[in-house]
Coordinates of C-alpha atoms in Angstrom, one line a residue:
X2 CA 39.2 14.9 -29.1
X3 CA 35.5 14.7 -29.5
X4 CA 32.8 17.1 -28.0
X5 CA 29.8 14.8 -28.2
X6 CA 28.5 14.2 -24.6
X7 CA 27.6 10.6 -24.0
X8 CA 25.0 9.6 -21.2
X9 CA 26.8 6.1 -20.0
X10 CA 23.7 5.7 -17.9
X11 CA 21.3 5.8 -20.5
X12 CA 23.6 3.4 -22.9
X13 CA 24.1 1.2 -19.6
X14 CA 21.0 -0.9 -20.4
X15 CA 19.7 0.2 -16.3
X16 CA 15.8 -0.2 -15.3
X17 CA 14.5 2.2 -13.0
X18 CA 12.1 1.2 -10.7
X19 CA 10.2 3.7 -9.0
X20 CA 8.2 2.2 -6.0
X21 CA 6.0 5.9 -5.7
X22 CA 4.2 4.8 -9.4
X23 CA 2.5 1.9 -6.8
X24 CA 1.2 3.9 -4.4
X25 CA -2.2 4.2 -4.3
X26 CA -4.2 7.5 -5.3
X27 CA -4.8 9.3 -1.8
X28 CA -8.3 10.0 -3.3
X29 CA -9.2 6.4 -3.8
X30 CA -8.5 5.1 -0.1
X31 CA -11.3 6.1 3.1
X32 CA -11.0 4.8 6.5
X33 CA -13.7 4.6 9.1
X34 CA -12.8 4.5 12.7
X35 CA -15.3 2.2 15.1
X36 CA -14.1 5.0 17.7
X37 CA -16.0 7.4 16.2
X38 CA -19.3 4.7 17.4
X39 CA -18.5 4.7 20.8
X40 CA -20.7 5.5 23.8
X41 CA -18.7 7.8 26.2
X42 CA -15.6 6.6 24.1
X43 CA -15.8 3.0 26.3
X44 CA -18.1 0.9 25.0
X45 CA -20.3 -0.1 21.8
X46 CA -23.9 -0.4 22.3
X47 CA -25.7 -2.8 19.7
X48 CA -28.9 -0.9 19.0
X49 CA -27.3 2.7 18.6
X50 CA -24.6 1.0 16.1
X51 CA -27.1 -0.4 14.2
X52 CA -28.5 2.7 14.1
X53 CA -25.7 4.6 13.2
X54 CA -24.8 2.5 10.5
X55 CA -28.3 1.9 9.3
X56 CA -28.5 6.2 8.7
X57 CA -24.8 6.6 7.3
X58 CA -24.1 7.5 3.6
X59 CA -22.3 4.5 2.4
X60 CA -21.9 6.0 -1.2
X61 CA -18.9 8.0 0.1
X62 CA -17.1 4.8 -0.2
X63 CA -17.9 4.3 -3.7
X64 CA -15.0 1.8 -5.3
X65 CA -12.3 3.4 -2.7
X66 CA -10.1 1.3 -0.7
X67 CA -11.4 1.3 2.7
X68 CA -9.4 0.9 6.0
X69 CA -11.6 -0.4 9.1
X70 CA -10.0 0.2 12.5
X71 CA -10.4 1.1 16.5
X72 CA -7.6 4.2 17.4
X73 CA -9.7 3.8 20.6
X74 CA -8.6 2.0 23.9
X75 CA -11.6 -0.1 24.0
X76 CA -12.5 -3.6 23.4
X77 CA -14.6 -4.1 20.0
X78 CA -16.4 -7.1 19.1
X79 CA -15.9 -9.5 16.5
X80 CA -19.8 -8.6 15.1
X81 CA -19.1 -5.3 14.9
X82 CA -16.3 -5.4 12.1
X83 CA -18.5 -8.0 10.4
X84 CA -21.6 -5.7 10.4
X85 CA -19.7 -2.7 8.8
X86 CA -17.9 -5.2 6.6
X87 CA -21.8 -6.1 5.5
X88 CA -22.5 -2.7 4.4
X89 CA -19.1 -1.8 3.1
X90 CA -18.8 -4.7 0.8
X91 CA -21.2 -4.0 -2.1
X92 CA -20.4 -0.2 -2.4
X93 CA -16.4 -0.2 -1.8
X94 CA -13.8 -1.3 -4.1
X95 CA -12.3 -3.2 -1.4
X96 CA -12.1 -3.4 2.5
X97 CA -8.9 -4.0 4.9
X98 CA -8.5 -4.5 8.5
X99 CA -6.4 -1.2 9.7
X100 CA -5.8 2.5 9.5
X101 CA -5.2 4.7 6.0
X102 CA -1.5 3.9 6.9
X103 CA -2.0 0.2 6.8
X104 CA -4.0 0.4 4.5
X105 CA -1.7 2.0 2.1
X106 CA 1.3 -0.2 2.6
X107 CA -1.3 -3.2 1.9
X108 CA -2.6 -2.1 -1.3
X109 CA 1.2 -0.9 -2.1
X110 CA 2.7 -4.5 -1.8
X111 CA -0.5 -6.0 -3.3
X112 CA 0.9 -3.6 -6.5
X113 CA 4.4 -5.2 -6.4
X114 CA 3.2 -9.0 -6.2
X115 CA 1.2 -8.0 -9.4
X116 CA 3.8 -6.7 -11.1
X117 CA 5.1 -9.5 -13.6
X118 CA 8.6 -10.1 -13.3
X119 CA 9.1 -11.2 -17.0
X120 CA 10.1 -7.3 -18.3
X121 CA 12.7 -7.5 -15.7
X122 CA 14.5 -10.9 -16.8
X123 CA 18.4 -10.7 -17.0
X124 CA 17.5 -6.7 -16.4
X125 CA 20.2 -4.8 -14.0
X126 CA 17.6 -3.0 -12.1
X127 CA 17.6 0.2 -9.8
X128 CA 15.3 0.4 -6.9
X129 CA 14.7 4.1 -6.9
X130 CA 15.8 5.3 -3.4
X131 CA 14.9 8.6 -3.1
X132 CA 11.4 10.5 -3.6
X133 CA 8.9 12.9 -2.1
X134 CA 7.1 10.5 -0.8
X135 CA 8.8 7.9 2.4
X136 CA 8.2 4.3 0.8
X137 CA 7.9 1.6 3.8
X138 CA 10.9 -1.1 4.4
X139 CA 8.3 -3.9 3.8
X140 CA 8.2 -2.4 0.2
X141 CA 12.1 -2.5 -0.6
X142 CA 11.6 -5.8 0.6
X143 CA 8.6 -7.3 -1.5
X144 CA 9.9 -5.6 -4.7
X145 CA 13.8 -7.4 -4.1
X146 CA 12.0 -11.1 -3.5
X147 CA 10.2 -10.2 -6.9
X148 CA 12.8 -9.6 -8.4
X149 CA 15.6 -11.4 -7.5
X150 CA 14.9 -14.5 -9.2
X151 CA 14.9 -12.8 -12.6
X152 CA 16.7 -10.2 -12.7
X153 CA 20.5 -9.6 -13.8
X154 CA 21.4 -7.5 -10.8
X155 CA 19.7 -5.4 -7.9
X156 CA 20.4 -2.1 -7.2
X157 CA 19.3 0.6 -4.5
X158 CA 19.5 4.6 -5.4
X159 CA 19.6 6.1 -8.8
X160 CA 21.3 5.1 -11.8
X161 CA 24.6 7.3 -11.4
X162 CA 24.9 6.2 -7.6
X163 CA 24.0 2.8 -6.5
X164 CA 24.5 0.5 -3.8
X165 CA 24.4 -2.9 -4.9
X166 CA 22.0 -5.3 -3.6
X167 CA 21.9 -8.4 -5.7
X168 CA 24.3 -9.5 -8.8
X169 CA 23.5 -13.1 -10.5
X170 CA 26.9 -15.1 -10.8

C-alpha cells in the first residue's frame, strides 16, 4: 500500500471559473444621483442645473465607470440626462444609465461577453459558486451561454462538489 496522497481534482483536467475576478474595482465605478439636483426634492429647474453642473468638479470622474440615475419620485427630463452625459463623457471612462448596483452587474457581464471562449474548448468547467462577494443570477447566466457552446461540460460549485449544469454528448 502506498502513502503518496494524490489530488484527483487537480489530475481531473477541471477549469475553475471564478465570476468575483470580473467584478469591477469598487474604486473605479462613481454614480451621480439627479436627486441630489432637485428643487424641494420635486422638480428640476433649468437655470439652477445648469448652474450646478456648470460649477461641479468633473475630474472626480476621471476614467471611472459612472452610473447616472433618479432614487427620487420625480419626473426627470430627457435633456437633463443628456446634459450631464455632455459633461461626463470626455472625463469618464464610461457612462451607464442606473445606480452603482446596475452599474456593476453591467460592466460585470460586459467582462463575461469579452471573455474569449477558445481556452475553454472541450474544457469541463466549474462555475465557482461560492465567494465573499453575492454574484447576480444574470451573471451565472451570461457566463453558461458563453460557454456552452465550447466547453466539454458545465459545472456549478467547486471542483470536489458540483452540480452539473451542462455535459456535451
Amino acid at each position: 500500500m502506498s502513502d503518496v496522497i494524490v489530488n484527483k481534482v487537480a489530475e481531473s483536467g477541471i477549469v475553475s471559473l471564478d465570476l468575483q475576478d470580473f467584478l469591477p474595482e469598487e474604486s473605479a465605478l462613481a454614480s451621480i444621483d439627479l436627486k441630489d439636483f432637485l428643487f424641494m426634492g420635486l422638480i428640476l429647474k433649468e437655470k439652477d442645473f445648469r448652474t450646478a453642473l456648470q460649477s461641479m468638479d468633473w475630474k472626480v470622474f476621471e476614467g471611472k465607470a459612472v452610473g447616472l440615475h433618479n432614487s427620487a419620485d420625480a419626473i426627470i427630463p430627457a435633456w437633463a440626462y443628456m446634459l450631464v452625459a455632455a459633461y461626463l463623457q470626455p472625463v469618464a471612462g464610461s457612462v451607464f444609465m442606473g445606480d452603482t448596483d446596475a452599474l456593476r452587474r453591467h460592466l460585470l457581464l460586459g467582462a463575461i461577453n469579452a471573455l474569449p471562449a477558445e481556452p475553454y474548448q472541450d474544457k469541463r468547467v466549474v462555475i465557482k459558486g461560492c465567494g465573499d462577494t453575492t454574484i447576480p443570477p444574470e451573471a451565472y447566466l451570461g457566463i453558461t451561454l458563453k460557454l456552452r457552446p465550447v466547453a466539454k461540460s458545465i459545472m456549478y460549485g467547486e471542483p470536489c462538489s458540483t452540480v452539473p449544469v451542462f455535459k456535451k454528448k
